Each structure stands twice: as C-alpha cells, then as structure tokens.
Short mmCIF file of C-alpha atoms in Angstrom, two decimals:
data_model
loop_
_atom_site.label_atom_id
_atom_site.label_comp_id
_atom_site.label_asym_id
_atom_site.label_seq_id
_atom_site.Cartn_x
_atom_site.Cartn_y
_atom_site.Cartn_z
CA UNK I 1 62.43 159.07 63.44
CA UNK I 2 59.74 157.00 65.46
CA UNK I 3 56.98 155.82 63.82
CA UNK I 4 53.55 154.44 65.58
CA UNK I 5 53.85 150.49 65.25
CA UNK I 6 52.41 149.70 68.52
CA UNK I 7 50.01 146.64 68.37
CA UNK I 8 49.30 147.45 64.39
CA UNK I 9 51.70 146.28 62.65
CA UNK I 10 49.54 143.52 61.08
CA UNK I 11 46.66 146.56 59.91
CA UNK I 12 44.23 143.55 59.65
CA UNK I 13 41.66 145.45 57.44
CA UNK I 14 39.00 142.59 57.84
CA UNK I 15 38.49 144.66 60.74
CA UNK I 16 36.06 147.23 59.96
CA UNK I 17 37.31 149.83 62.40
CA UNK I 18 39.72 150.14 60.30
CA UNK I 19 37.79 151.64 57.78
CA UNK I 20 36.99 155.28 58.24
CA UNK I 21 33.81 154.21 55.14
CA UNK I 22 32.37 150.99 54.62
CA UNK I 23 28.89 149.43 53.61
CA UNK I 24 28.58 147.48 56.17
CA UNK I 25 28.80 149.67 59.20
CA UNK I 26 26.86 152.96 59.50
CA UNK I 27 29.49 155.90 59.14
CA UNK I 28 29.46 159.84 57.76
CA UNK I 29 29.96 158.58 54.32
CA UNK I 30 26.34 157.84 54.37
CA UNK I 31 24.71 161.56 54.51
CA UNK I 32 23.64 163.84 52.24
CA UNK I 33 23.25 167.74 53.60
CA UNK I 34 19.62 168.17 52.24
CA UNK I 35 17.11 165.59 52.12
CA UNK I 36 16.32 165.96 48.04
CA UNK I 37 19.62 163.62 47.67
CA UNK I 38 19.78 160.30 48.52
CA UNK I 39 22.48 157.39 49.77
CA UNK I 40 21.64 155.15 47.42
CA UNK I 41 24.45 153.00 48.27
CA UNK I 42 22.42 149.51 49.09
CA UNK I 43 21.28 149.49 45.53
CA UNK I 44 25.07 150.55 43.99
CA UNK I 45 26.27 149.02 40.77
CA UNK I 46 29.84 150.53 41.33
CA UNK I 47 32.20 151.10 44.65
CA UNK I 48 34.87 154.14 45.35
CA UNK I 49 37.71 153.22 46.99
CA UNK I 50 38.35 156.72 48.81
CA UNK I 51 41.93 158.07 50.49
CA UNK I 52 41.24 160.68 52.85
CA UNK I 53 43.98 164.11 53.15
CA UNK I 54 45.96 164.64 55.94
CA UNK I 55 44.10 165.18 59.49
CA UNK I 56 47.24 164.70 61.56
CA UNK I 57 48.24 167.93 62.19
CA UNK I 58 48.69 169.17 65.43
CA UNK I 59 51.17 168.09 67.97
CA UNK I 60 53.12 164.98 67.19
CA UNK I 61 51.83 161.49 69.19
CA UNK I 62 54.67 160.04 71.09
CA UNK I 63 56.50 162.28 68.66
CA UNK I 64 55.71 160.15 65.44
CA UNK I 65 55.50 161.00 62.17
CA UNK I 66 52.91 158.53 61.50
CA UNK I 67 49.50 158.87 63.33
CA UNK I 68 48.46 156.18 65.76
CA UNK I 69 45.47 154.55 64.14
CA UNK I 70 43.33 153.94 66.88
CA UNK I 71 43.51 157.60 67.95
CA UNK I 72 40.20 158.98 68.92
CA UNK I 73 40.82 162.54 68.26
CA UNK I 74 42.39 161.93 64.48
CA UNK I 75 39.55 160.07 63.58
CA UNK I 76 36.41 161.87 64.83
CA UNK I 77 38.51 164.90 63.05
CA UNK I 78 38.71 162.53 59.95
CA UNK I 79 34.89 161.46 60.42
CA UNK I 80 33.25 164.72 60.70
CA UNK I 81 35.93 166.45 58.04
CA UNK I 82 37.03 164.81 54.90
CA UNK I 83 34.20 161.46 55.29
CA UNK I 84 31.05 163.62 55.89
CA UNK I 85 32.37 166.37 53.33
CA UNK I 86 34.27 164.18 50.64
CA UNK I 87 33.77 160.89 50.59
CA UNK I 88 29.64 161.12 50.74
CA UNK I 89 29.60 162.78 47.43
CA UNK I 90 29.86 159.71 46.11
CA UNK I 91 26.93 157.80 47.62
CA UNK I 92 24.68 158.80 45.49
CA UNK I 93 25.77 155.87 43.03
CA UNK I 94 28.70 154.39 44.58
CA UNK I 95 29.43 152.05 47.86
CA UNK I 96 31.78 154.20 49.80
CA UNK I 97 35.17 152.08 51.03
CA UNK I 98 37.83 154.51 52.74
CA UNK I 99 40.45 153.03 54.98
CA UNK I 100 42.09 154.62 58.07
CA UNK I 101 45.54 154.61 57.44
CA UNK I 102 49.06 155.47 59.52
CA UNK I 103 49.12 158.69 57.60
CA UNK I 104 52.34 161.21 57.24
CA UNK I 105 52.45 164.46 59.65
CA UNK I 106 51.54 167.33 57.85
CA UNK I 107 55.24 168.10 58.49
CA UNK I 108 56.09 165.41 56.03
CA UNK I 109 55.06 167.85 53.33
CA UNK I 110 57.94 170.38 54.30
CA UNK I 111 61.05 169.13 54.27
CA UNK I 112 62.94 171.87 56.06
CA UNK I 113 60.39 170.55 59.24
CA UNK I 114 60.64 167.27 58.14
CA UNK I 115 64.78 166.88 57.93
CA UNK I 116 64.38 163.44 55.92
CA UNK I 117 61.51 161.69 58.25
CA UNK I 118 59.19 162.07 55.48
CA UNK I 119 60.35 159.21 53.60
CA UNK I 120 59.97 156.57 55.84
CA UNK I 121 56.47 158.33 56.52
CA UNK I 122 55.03 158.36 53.51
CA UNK I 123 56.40 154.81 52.65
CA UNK I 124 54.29 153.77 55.88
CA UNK I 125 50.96 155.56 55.46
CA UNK I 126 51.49 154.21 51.78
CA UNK I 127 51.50 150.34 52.99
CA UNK I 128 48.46 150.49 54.54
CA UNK I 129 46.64 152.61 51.87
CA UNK I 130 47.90 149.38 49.35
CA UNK I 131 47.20 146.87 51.46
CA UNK I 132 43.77 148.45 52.49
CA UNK I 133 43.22 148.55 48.55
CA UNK I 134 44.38 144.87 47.95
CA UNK I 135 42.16 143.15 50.90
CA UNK I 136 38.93 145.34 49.28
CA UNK I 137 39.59 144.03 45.46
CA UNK I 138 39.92 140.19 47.15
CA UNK I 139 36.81 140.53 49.44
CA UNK I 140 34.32 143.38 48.85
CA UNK I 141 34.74 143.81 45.34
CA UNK I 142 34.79 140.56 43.33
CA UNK I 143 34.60 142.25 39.97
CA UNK I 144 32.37 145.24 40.63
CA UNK I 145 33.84 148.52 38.80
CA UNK I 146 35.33 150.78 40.85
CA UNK I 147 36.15 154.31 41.10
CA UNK I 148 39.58 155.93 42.68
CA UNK I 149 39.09 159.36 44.47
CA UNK I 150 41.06 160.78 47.34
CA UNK I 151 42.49 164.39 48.03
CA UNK I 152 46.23 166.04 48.97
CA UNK I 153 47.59 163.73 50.85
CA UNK I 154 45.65 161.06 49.78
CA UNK I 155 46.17 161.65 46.25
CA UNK I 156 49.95 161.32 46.27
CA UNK I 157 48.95 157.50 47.85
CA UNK I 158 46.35 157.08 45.03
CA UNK I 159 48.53 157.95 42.64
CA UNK I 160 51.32 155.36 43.33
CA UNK I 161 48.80 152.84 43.89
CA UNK I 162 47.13 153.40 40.16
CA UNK I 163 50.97 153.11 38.57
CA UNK I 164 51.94 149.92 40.82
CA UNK I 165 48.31 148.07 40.62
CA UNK I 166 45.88 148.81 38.06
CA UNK I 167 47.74 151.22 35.25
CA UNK I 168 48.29 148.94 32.27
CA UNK I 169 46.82 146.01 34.13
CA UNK I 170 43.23 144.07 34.32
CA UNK I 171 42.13 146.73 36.57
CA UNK I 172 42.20 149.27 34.40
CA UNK I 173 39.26 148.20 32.47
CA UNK I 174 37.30 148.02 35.49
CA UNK I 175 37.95 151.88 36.96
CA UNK I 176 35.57 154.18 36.36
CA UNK I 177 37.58 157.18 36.86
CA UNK I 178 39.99 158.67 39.25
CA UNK I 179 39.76 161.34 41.05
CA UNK I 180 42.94 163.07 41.69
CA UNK I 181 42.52 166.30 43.40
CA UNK I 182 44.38 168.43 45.49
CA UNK I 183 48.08 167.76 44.36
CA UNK I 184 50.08 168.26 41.14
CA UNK I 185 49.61 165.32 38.80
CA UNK I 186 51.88 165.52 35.86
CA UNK I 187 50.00 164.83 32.56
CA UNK I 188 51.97 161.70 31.97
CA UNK I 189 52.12 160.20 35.47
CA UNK I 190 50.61 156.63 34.01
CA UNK I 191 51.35 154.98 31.13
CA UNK I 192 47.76 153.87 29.66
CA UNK I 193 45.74 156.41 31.83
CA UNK I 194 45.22 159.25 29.84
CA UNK I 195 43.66 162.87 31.71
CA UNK I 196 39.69 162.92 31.17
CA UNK I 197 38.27 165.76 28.76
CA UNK I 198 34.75 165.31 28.81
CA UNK I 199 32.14 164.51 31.48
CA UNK I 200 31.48 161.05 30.32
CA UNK I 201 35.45 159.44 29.65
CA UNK I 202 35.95 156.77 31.67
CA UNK I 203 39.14 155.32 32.46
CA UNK I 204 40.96 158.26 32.90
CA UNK I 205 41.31 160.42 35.33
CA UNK I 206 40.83 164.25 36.38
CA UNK I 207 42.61 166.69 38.83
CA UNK I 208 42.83 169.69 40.31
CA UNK I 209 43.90 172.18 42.53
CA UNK I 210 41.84 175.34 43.69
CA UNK I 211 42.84 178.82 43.92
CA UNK I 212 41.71 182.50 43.97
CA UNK I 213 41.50 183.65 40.68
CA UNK I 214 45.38 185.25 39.89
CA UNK I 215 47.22 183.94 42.45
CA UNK I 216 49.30 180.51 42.48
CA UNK I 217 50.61 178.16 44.88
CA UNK I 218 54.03 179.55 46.96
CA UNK I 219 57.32 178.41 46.19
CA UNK I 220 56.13 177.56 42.29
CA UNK I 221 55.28 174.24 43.69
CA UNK I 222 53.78 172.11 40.93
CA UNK I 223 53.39 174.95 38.56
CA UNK I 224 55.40 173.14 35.35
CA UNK I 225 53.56 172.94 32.15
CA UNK I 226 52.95 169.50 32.89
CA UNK I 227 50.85 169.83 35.51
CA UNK I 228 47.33 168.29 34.59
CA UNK I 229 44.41 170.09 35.47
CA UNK I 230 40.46 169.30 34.70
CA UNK I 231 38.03 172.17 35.11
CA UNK I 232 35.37 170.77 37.48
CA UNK I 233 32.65 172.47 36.33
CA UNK I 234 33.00 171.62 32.51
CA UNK I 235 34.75 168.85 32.95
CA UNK I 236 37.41 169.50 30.38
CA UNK I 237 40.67 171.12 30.11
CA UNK I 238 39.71 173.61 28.21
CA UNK I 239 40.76 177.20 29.22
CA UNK I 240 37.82 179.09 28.94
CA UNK I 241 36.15 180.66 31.72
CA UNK I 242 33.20 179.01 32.87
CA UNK I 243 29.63 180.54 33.34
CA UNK I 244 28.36 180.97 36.69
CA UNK I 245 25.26 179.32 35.61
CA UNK I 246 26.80 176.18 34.87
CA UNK I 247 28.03 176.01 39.01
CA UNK I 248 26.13 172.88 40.23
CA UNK I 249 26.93 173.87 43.72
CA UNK I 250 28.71 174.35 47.09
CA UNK I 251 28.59 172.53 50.63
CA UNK I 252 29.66 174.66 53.23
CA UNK I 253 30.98 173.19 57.05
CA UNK I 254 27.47 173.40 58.66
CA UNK I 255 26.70 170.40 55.70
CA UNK I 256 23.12 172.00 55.71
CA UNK I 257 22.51 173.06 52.28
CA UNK I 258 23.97 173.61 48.41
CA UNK I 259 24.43 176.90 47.36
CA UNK I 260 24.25 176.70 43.10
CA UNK I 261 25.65 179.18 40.45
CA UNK I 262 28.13 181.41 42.71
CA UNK I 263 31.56 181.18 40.42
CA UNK I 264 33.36 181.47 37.80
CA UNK I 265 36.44 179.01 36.98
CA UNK I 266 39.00 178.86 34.69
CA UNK I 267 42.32 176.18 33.61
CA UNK I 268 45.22 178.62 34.01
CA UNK I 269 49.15 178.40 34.77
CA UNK I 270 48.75 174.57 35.57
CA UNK I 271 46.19 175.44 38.75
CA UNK I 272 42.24 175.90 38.94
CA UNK I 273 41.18 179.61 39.43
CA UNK I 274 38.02 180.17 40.81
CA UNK I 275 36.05 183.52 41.50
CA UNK I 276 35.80 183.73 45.09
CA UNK I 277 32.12 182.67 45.95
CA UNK I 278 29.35 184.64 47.44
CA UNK I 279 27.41 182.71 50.46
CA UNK I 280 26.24 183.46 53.90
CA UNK I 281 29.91 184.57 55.96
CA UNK I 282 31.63 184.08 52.68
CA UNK I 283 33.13 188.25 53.49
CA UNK I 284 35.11 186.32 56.01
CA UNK I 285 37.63 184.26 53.58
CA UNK I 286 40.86 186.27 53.40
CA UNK I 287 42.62 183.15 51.63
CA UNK I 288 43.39 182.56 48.17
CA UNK I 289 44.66 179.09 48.58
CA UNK I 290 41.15 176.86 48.39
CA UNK I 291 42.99 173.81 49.27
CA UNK I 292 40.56 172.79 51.71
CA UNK I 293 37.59 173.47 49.85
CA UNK I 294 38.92 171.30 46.83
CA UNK I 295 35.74 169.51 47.13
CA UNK I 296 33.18 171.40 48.59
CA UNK I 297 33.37 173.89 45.88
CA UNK I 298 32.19 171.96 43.32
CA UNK I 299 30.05 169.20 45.44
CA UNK I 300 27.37 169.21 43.49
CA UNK I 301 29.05 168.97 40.46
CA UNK I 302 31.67 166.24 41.54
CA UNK I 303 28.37 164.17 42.69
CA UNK I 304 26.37 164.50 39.31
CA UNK I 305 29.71 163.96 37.50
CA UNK I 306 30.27 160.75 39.45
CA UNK I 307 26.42 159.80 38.32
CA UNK I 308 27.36 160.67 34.30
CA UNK I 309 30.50 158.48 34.43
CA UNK I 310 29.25 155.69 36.44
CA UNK I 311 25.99 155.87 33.69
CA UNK I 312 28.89 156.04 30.49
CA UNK I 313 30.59 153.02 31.95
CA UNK I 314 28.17 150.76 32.62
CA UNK I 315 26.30 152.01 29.33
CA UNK I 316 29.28 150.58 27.41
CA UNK I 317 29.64 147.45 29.20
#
C-alpha cells in the first residue's frame, strides 16, 4: 500500500487551506440557492464541525489509497459537491468548520478491490479528521456548542470521533446534535448518546440512509435490526408514512431553487424509503439507491431542523 505523505505529514490545520469550510475565509459553505435564505453565520451562537463523503474516486494518485490533500481536482470536486450542497445547510444558524482530510479511495469501501489497504486508509483519513476536530475545540471554539454532521464516508470518521472524544465526556453537554447520515449506525454505537425522536432532542443524534421505496441496499449491508434510522421529515423513528405536505424541500445540482412537498417517506427494514420525487428531469433517475441525494432530499428540512435544535438547546441553557 502507498499512502500520500508527501510534505503533509504535520496536517498543520492552523492553516486555513486546509479547511474545505471556515469563517474566516470566503468558501461554498457560505451560499444559499435562493435569496429568501440567509448565511447568517457572522451572527452564529453555535458552530458545525462538518466531515465531507468520499470525492476521491477516480483513478488512484501515485497509486494511493489516500488522496493527496493539496490536489486541485479533489477539492474543487469537494467545493462545488458536498460544501455547496451539504455543509451550507447549516449556515443558516451555525459557523460552518469542515476540514480537508487524506480521505480513503472509494475502493476502501470494497474489500475484494481493496485486498486489506483499507485499514491503513481509513486509520489515515481518520487522523486528520481527529486532529482537525481537536485544533477547532482548542482555537475556534472556546466553549461555543457545537453540532456534528458529516455523510458516508464522513460519517464512519464522525462516528469514531463521538465514541473516542465527546461520548460520555464534557463535550457531550455541549453538542447540539449529530448528524449521522449516509451509513449504518447501530442503535447502540455510544454509550450516553441515545438516537433523537423528536425535532427538538438535543444531544443525540439522527441517521439515515435513502432509498427507493421497496428496495434495500445490495449485499444486506447494514440491514440488522439494529440499524438506527430517523425519518427526516418527522424527525422521529416512527414508522408511519409521512405526508407529502409535510416535505420542507429539495435542492437539486443546479443549487437554484427548493422544490417543497414532492414525497412520501417511511422508517422500514433498518433504511429510509422515500417516494421517488417529481421535479424538472426527475423522469431521468433510473436509481433506487439515493445515496447521493442523502441531503438534498430533505434540505430544507435538515436546515429548519438544524434552526429547532439549535433554538431547544440554547432555550435550555
């Protein structure tokens, strides 16, 4: 295995171009795709520390497993992807903090491609998502709460770094929420964390994966009963099937407009099922996987959720 080390070992992240987000440099965390929402960031009582999915994908670097950091391709593909698309849904009442990191190959994620390299991978892109995390609690966020959200591979980092860091500890008291989405998170995966099941619980945290309504993911992978999954749009686990009225509303690619009340979603066999939405070229999906639209399919409703929270929390401190 050969991993991308080359004049970054250090990963000094008092270096903001090493942050894919920050306050303090303008980046595509700060937009909004129609002008009736706002980045309210300046004025912010709380901060989300963000962990963007997999965007190395394509042929390996220098055939590594991690991605360079400084690559200019990875990171405009990060930049106009998961930070304009993701991580601005937040800025409506959070500052927006989301590092680059030496992130795993999408190979990592299948082992017969990944023979055993994705160990060392992960353990790498991990490191820098932790110590990313650790230098933005001792200078940025000097006691503010905070709010974990982050997406596939992202949330498997986000994850470990809620059981090492905050679950159980000081921290805990101080995060908002978490926002696990895009990969199976068992039910019991922290010890004082429990799974949200209303729209205002804080300290907890919610997931998610998105699907076609009757289909599942291949290979039964993270289908167990212990799978924990939070209906976006009523923000509980409850199984019942959701009223199209009550869909706050989709961002497509063009990140030009919200389009409200278009599905249908319901808790069922440990995934999220969604009816497949109606929008301008929407005839074109053929997939039932809606792995990439974990978040744009319920924008609107992740970004007023985020607002309720955020209002619960500091209402009860």
């Amino acid at each position: 295995m050969k991993t991308n080390l080359r004049a970054q070992s250090d990963m000094n992240y008092q270096s903001l171009s090493l942050w894919a987000a920050h306050p303090e440099k303008t980046d595509f965390a700060d937009g909004v795709p129609v002008p009736s929402l706002e980045n309210r960031q300046i004025t912010a009582q709380v901060d989300v520390f963000f962990v963007h999915p997999t965007t190395y994908t394509g042929k390996m670097v220098d055939k590594s497993w991690n991605a360079p950091i400084n690559d200019i391709k990875i990171n405009e593909k990060t930049d106009n992807g998961t930070i304009k698309h993701q991580a601005s849904i937040f800025n409506g009442v959070a500052r927006v903090y989301a590092p680059r990191y030496r992130q795993a190959h999408l190979n990592s994620f299948y082992p017969r491609k990944a023979k055993g390299n994705e160990v060392s991978a992960f353990k790498l892109a991990y490191s820098d998502v932790k110590k990313a995390f650790l230098l933005y609690m001792e200078k940025w966020n000097l006691g503010r709460p905070f709010i974990i959200a982050s997406h596939s591979q992202g949330t498997r980092h986000a994850e470990q770094l809620i059981k090492e860091l905050i679950d159980g500890s000081d921290l805990q008291e101080s995060m908002v929420v978490a926002y696990l989405i895009g990969m199976p998170v068992t039910k019991d995966a922290f010890l004082s964390i429990p799974i949200c099941n209303s729209p205002e619980d804080n300290s907890c945290f919610v997931s998610w994966r998105t699907y076609k309504f009757g289909h599942l993911p291949k290979r039964n992978w993270g289908t167990g009963n212990n799978i924990a999954v939070v209906n976006p749009i009523s923000w509980t686990t409850d199984t019942s099937i959701t009223n199209p009225n009550e869909h706050k509303g989709i961002v497509l690619r063009k990140y030009n407009a919200v389009y409200p009340y278009k599905s249908k979603a319901q808790i069922a066999n440990n995934v999220l099922w969604i009816t497949k939405p109606t929008f301008p070229g929407s005839f074109l999906i053929t997939t039932k996987n809606y792995h990439g639209a974990d978040y744009n399919l319920f924008w609107m409703d992740i970004r007023d959720n985020v607002r309720t929270r955020v209002n619960s929390y500091l209402g009860k401190s």
